[in-house]
PDB file of C-alpha atoms in Angstrom:
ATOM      1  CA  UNK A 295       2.074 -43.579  -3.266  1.00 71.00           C
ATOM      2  CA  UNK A 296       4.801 -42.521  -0.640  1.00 73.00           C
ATOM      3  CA  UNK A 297       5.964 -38.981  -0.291  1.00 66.00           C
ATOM      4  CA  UNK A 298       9.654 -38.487  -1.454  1.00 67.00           C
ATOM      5  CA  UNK A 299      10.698 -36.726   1.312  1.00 61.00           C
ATOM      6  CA  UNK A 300       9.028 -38.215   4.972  1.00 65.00           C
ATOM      7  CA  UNK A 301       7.845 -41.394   2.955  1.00 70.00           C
ATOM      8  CA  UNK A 302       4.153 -41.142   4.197  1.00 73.00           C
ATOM      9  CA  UNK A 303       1.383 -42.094   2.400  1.00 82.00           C
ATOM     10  CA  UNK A 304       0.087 -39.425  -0.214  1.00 75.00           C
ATOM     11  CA  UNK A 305      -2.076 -39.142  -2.829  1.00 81.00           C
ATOM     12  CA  UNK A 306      -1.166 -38.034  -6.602  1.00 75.00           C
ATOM     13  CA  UNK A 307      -0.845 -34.714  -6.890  1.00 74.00           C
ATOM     14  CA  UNK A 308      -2.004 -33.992  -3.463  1.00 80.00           C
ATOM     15  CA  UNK A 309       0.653 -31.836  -0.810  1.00 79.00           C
ATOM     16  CA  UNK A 310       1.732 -33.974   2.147  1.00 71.00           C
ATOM     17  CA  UNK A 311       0.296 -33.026   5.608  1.00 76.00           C
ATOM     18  CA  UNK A 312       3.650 -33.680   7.121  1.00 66.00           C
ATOM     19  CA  UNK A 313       6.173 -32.305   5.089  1.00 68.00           C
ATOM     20  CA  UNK A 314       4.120 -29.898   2.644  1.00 71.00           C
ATOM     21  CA  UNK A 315       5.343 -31.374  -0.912  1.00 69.00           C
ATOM     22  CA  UNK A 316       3.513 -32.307  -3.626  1.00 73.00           C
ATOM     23  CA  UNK A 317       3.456 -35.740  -4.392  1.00 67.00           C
ATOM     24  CA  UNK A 318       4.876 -35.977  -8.541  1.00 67.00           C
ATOM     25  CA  UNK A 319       4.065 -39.520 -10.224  1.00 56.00           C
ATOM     26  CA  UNK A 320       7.906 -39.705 -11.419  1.00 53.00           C
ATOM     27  CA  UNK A 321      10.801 -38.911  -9.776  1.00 50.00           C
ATOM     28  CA  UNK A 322      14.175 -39.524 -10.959  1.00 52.00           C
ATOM     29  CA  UNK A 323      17.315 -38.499  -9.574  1.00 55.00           C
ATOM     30  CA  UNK A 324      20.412 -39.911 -11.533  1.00 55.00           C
ATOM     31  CA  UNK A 325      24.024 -38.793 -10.418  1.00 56.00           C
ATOM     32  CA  UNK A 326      24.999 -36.879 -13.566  1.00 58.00           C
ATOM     33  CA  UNK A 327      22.577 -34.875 -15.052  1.00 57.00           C
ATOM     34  CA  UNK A 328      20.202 -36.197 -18.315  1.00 55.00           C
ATOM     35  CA  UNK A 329      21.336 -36.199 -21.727  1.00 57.00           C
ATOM     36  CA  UNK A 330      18.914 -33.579 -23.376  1.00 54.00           C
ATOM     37  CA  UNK A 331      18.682 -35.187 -26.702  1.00 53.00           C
ATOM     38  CA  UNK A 332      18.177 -32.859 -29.412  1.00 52.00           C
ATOM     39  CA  UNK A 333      18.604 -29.282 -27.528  1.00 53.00           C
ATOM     40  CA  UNK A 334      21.694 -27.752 -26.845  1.00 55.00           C
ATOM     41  CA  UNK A 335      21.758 -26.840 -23.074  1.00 50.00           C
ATOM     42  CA  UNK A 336      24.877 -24.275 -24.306  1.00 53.00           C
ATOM     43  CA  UNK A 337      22.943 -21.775 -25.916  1.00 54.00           C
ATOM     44  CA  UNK A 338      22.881 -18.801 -23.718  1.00 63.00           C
ATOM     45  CA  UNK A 339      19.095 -17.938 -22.879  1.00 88.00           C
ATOM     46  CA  UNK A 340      17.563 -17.154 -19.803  1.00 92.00           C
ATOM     47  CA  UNK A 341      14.493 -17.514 -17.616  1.00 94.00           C
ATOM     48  CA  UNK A 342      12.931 -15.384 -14.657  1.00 95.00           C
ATOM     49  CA  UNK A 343      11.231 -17.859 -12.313  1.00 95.00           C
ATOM     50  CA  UNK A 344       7.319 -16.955 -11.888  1.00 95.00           C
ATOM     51  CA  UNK A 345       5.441 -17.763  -8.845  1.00 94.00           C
ATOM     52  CA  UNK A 346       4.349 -21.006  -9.251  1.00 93.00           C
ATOM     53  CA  UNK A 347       6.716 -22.653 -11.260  1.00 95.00           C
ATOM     54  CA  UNK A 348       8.874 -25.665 -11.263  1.00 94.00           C
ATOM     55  CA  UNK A 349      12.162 -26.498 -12.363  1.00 94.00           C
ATOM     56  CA  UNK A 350      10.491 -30.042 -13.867  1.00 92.00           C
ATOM     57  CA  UNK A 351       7.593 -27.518 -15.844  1.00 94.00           C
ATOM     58  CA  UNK A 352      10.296 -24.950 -16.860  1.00 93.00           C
ATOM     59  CA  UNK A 353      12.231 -27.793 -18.523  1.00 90.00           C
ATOM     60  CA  UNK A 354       9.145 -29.654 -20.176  1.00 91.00           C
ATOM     61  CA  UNK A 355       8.463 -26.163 -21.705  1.00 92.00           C
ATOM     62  CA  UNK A 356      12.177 -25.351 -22.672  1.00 89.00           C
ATOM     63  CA  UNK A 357      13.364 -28.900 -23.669  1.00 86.00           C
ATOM     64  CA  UNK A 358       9.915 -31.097 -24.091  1.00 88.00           C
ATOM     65  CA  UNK A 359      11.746 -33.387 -21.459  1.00 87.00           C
ATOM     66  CA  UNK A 360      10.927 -32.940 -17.408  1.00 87.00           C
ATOM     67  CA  UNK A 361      13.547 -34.974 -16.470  1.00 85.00           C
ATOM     68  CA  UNK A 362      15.556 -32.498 -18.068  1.00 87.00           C
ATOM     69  CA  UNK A 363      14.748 -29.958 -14.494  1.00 89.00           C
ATOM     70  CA  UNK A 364      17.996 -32.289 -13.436  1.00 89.00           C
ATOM     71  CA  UNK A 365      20.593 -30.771 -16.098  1.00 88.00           C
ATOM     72  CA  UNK A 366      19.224 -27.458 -16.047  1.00 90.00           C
ATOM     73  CA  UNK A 367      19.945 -27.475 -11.887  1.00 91.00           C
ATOM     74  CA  UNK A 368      23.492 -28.796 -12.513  1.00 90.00           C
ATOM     75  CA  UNK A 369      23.495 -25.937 -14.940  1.00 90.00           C
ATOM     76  CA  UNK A 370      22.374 -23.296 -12.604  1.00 94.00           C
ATOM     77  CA  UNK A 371      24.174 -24.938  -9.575  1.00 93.00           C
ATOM     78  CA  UNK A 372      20.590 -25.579  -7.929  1.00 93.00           C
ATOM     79  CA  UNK A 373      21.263 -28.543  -5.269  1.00 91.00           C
ATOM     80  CA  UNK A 374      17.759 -28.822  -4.901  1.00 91.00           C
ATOM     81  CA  UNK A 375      15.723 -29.168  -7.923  1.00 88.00           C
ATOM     82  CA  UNK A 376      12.319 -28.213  -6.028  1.00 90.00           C
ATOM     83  CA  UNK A 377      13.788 -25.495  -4.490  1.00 92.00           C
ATOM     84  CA  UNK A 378      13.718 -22.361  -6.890  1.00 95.00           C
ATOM     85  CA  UNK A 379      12.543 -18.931  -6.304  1.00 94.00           C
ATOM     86  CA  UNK A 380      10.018 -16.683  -8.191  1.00 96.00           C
ATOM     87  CA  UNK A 381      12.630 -13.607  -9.496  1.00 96.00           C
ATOM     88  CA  UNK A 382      15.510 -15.988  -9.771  1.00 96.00           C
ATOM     89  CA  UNK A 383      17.510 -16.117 -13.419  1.00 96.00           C
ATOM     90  CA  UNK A 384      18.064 -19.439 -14.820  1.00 95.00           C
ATOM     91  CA  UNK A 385      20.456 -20.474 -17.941  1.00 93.00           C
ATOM     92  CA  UNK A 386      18.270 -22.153 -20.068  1.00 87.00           C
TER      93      UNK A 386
END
């Protein structure tokens, strides 16, 4: 598969030796956030980011839906979905 970011050849899972990220088997970036069906993203909770988390694992845990990681960064105002720091609050 091709790395989402510098488009070289990587393997599943695997980091890229050019740019350094981990190759995902889906990736989808849609201009307005997911539709979380069946959880209601208004409900005020929150989440302190742990050291090795992702915004796609934080949302399959919260919502049952990765794709959700897209919604909860519009939430958040994240611009970069793989870009989240271990000590940083999220809305859930």
């Amino acid at each position: 598969m091709k790395c989402k970011f510098c488009g070289a050849e990587v393997k599943l899972g695997e980091r890229c030796q050019y740019c350094g990220s981990v190759a995902e088997a889906f990736y989808y970036k849609p201009e307005e956030p997911p539709e979380v069906v069946g959880k209601n993203l208004t409900d005020q909770k929150e989440y302190t980011v742990q050291k090795g988390d992702s915004l796609w694992r934080i949302a399959q845990r919260f919502y049952g839906n990765g794709a959700a990681c897209y919604a909860l960064a519009h939430r958040n105002g994240i611009k970069n979905p793989d870009l989240i720091y271990p000590g940083q609050v999220l809305k859930i």
